PDB file of C-alpha atoms in Angstrom:
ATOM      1  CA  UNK A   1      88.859 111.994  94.077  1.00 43.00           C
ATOM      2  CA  UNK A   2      88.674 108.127  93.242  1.00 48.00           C
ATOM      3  CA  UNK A   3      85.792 106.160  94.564  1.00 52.00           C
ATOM      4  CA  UNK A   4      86.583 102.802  96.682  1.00 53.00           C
ATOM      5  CA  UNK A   5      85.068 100.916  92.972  1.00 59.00           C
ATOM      6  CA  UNK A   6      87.896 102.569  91.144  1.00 66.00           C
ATOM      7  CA  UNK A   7      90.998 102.312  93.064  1.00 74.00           C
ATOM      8  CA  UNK A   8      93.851  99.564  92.053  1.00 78.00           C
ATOM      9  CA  UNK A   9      95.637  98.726  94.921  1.00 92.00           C
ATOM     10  CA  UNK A  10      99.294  97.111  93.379  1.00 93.00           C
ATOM     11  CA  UNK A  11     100.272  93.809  94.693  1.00 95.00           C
ATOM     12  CA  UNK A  12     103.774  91.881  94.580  1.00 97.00           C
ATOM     13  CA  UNK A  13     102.076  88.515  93.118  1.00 97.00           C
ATOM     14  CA  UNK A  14     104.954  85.174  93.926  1.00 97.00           C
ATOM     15  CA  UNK A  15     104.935  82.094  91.881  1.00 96.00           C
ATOM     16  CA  UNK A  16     106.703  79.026  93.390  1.00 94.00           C
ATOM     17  CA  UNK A  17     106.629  76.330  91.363  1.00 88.00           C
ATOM     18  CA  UNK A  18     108.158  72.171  91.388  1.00 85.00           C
ATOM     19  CA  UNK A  19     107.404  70.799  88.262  1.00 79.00           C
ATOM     20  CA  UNK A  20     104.521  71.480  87.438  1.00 80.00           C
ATOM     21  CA  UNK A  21     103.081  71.955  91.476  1.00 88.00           C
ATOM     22  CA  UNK A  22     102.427  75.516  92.538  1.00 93.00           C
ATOM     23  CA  UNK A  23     102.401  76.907  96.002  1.00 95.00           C
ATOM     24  CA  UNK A  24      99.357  78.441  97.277  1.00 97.00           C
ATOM     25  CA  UNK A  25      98.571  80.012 100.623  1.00 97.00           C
ATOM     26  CA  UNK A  26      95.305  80.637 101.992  1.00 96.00           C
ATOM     27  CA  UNK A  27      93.888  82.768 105.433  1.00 94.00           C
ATOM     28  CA  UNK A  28      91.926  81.115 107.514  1.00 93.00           C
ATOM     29  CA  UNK A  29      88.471  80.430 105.934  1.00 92.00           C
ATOM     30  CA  UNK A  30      89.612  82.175 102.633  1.00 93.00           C
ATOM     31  CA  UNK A  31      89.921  81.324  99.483  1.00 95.00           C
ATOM     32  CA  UNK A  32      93.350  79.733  97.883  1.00 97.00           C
ATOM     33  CA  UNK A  33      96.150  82.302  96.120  1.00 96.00           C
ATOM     34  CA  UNK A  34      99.803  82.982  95.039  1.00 96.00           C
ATOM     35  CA  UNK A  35     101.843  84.246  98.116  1.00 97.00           C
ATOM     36  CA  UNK A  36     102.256  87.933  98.294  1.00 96.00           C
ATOM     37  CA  UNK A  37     101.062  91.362  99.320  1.00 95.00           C
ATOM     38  CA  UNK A  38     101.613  95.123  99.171  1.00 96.00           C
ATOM     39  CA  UNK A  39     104.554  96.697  99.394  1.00 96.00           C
ATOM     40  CA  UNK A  40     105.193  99.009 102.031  1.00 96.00           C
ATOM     41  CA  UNK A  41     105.643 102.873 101.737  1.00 96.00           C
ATOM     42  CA  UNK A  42     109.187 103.253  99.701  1.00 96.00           C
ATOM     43  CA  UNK A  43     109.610  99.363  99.193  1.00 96.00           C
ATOM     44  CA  UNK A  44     110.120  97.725  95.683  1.00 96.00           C
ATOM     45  CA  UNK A  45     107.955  95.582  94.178  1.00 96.00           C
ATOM     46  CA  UNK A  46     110.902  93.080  93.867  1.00 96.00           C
ATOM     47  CA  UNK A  47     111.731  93.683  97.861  1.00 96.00           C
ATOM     48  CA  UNK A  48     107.567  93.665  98.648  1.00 97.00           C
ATOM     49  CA  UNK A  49     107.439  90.263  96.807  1.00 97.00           C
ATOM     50  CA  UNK A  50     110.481  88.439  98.712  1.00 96.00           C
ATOM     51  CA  UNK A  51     109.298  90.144 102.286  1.00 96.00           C
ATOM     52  CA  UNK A  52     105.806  88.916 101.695  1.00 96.00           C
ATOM     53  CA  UNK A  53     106.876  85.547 100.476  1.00 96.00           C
ATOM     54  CA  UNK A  54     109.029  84.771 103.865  1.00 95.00           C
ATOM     55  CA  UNK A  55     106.287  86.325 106.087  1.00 96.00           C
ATOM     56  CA  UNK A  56     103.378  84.019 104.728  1.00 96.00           C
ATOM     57  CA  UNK A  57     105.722  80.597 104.199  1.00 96.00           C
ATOM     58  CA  UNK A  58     109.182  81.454 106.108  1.00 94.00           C
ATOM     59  CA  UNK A  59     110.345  80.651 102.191  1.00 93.00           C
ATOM     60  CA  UNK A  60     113.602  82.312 101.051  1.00 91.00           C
ATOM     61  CA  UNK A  61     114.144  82.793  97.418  1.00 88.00           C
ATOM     62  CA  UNK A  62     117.824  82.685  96.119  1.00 82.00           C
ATOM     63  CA  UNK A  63     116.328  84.797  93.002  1.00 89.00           C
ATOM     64  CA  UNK A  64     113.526  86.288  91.664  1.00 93.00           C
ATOM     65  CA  UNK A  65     112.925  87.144  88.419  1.00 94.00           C
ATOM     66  CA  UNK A  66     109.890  89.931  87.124  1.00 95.00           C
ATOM     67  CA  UNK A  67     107.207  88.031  84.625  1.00 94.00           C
ATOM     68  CA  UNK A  68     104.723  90.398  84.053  1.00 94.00           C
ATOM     69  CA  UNK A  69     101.931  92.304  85.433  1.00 92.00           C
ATOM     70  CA  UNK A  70      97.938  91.671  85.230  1.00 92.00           C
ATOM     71  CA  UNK A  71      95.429  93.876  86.223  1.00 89.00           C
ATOM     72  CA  UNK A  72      92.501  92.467  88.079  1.00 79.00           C
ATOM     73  CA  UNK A  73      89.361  95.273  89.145  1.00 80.00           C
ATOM     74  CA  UNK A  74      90.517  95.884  92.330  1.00 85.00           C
ATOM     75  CA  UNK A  75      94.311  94.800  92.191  1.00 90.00           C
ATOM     76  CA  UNK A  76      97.307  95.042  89.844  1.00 93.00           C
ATOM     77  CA  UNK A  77      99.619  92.107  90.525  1.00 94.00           C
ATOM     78  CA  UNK A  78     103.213  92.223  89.899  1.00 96.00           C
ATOM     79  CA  UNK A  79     103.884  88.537  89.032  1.00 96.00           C
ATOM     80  CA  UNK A  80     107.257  87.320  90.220  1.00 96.00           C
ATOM     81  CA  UNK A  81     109.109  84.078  89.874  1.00 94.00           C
ATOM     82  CA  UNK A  82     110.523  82.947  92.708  1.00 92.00           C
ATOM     83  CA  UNK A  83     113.950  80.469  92.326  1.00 85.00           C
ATOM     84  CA  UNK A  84     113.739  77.871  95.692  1.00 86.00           C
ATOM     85  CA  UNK A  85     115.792  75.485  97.107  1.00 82.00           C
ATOM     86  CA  UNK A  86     114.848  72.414  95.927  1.00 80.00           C
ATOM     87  CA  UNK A  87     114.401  71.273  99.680  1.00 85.00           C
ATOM     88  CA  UNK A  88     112.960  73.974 101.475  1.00 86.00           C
ATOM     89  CA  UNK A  89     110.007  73.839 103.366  1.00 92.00           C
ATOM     90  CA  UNK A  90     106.950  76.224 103.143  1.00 93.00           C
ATOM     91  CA  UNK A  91     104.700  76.932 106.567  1.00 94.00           C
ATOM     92  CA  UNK A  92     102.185  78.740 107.054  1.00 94.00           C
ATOM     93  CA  UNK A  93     103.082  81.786 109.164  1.00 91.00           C
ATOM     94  CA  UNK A  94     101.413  85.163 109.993  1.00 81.00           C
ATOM     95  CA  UNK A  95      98.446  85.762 108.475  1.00 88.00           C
ATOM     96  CA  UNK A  96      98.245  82.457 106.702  1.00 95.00           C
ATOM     97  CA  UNK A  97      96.754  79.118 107.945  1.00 95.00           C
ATOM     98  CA  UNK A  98      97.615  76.939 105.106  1.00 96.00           C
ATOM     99  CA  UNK A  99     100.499  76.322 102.795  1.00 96.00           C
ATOM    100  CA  UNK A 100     100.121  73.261 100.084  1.00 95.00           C
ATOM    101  CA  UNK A 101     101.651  72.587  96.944  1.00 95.00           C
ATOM    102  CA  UNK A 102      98.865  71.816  94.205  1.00 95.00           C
ATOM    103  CA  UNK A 103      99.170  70.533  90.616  1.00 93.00           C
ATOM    104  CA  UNK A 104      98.983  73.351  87.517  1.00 88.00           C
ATOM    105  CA  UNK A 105      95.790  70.787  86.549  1.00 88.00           C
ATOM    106  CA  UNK A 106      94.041  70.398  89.921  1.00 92.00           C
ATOM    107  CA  UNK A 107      94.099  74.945  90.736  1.00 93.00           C
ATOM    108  CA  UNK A 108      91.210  75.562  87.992  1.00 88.00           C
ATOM    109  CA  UNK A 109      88.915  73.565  89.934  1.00 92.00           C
ATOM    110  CA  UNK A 110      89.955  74.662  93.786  1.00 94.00           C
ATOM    111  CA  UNK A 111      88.214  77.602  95.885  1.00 94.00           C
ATOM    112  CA  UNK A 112      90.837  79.559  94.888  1.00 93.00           C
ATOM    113  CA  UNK A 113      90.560  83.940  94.391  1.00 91.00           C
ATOM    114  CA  UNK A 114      89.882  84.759  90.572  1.00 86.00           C
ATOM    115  CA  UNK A 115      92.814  85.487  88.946  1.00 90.00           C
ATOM    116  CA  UNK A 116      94.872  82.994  90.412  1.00 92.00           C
ATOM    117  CA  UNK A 117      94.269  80.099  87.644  1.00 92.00           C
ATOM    118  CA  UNK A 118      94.746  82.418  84.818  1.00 91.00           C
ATOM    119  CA  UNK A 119      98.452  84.129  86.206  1.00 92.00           C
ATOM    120  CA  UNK A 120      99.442  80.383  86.912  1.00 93.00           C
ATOM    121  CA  UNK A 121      98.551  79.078  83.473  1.00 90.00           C
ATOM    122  CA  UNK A 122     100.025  82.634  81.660  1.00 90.00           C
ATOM    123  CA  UNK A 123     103.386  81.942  84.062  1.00 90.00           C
ATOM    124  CA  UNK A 124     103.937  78.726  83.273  1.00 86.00           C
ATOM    125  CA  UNK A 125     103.233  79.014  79.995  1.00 83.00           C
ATOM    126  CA  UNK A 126     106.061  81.726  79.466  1.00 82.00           C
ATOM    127  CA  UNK A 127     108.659  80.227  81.617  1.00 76.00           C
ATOM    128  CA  UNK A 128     108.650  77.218  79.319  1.00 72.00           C
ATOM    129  CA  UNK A 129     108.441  79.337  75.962  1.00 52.00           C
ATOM    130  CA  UNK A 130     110.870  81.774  76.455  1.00 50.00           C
ATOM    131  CA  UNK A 131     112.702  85.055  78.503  1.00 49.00           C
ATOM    132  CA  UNK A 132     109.973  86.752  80.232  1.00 47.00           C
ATOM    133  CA  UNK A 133     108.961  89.556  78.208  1.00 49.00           C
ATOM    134  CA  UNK A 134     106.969  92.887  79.880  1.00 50.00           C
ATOM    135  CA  UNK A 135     103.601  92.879  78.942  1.00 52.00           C
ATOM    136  CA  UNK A 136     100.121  93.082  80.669  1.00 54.00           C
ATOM    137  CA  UNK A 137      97.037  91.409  80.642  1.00 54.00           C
ATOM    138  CA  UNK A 138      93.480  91.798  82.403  1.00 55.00           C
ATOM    139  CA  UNK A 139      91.864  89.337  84.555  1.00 61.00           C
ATOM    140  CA  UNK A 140      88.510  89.989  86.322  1.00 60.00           C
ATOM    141  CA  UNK A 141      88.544  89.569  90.091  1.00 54.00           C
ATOM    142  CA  UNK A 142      85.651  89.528  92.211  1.00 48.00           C
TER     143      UNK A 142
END
């Protein structure tokens, strides 16, 4: 039997990005993060990632496209791209309180939860490189 320090829960991790702004969502008196969550008994990560995504902002994404995965102490995140509308609107919704677009520059130095600035930087980075290519890395999360 695992103790509660060693298990991994996975998580469908959602990057929305304009440019070079990225969409974070935050609780109510919680820290900043990607949209997402876990998927549900039977779900795919891919299905887990656009559910969670229209829960927390009411966004819809046309496509979404599997980056990579990184593994955090607690979590393994799934990172996603998500493929918007160039007009649509993100709101806070459910569980969220906030919704805000912030620049790639300005996330390193927000309250935001660990391994946020380092999936955003590592996303970014290969979306404007090249394909996406499977691969994982390890981020420490508090």
């Amino acid at each position: 039997m695992q103790s509660d320090d060693t298990i991994v829960k996975e998580r469908a991790t959602v990057l929305c990005r304009r440019g070079d702004r990225i969409l974070l969502v935050a609780r109510l008196h919680a820290r900043w993060a990607l949209p997402g969550g876990r998927p549900k008994p039977g779900e795919s990560l891919s299905d887990a990632a656009r559910r969670e995504l229209a829960e927390e902002t009411g966004l819809v994404c046309r496509n979404l496209r599997y980056l990579f995965r990184a593994a955090g102490k607690h979590k393994l995140h799934h990172v996603f791209l998500a493929d918007l509308d160039a007009h649509a609107i993100a709101r806070p919704s459910r569980e969220i309180a906030h919704c805000a677009w912030f620049d790639r520059l300005a996330i390193a130095s927000i309250d935001c939860s660990n391994p946020t600035p380092a999936i955003v930087e590592l996303a970014l980075d290969m979306t404007r490189i090249a394909p996406p290519v499977t691969f994982m890395i390890h981020v420490e999360a508090a």
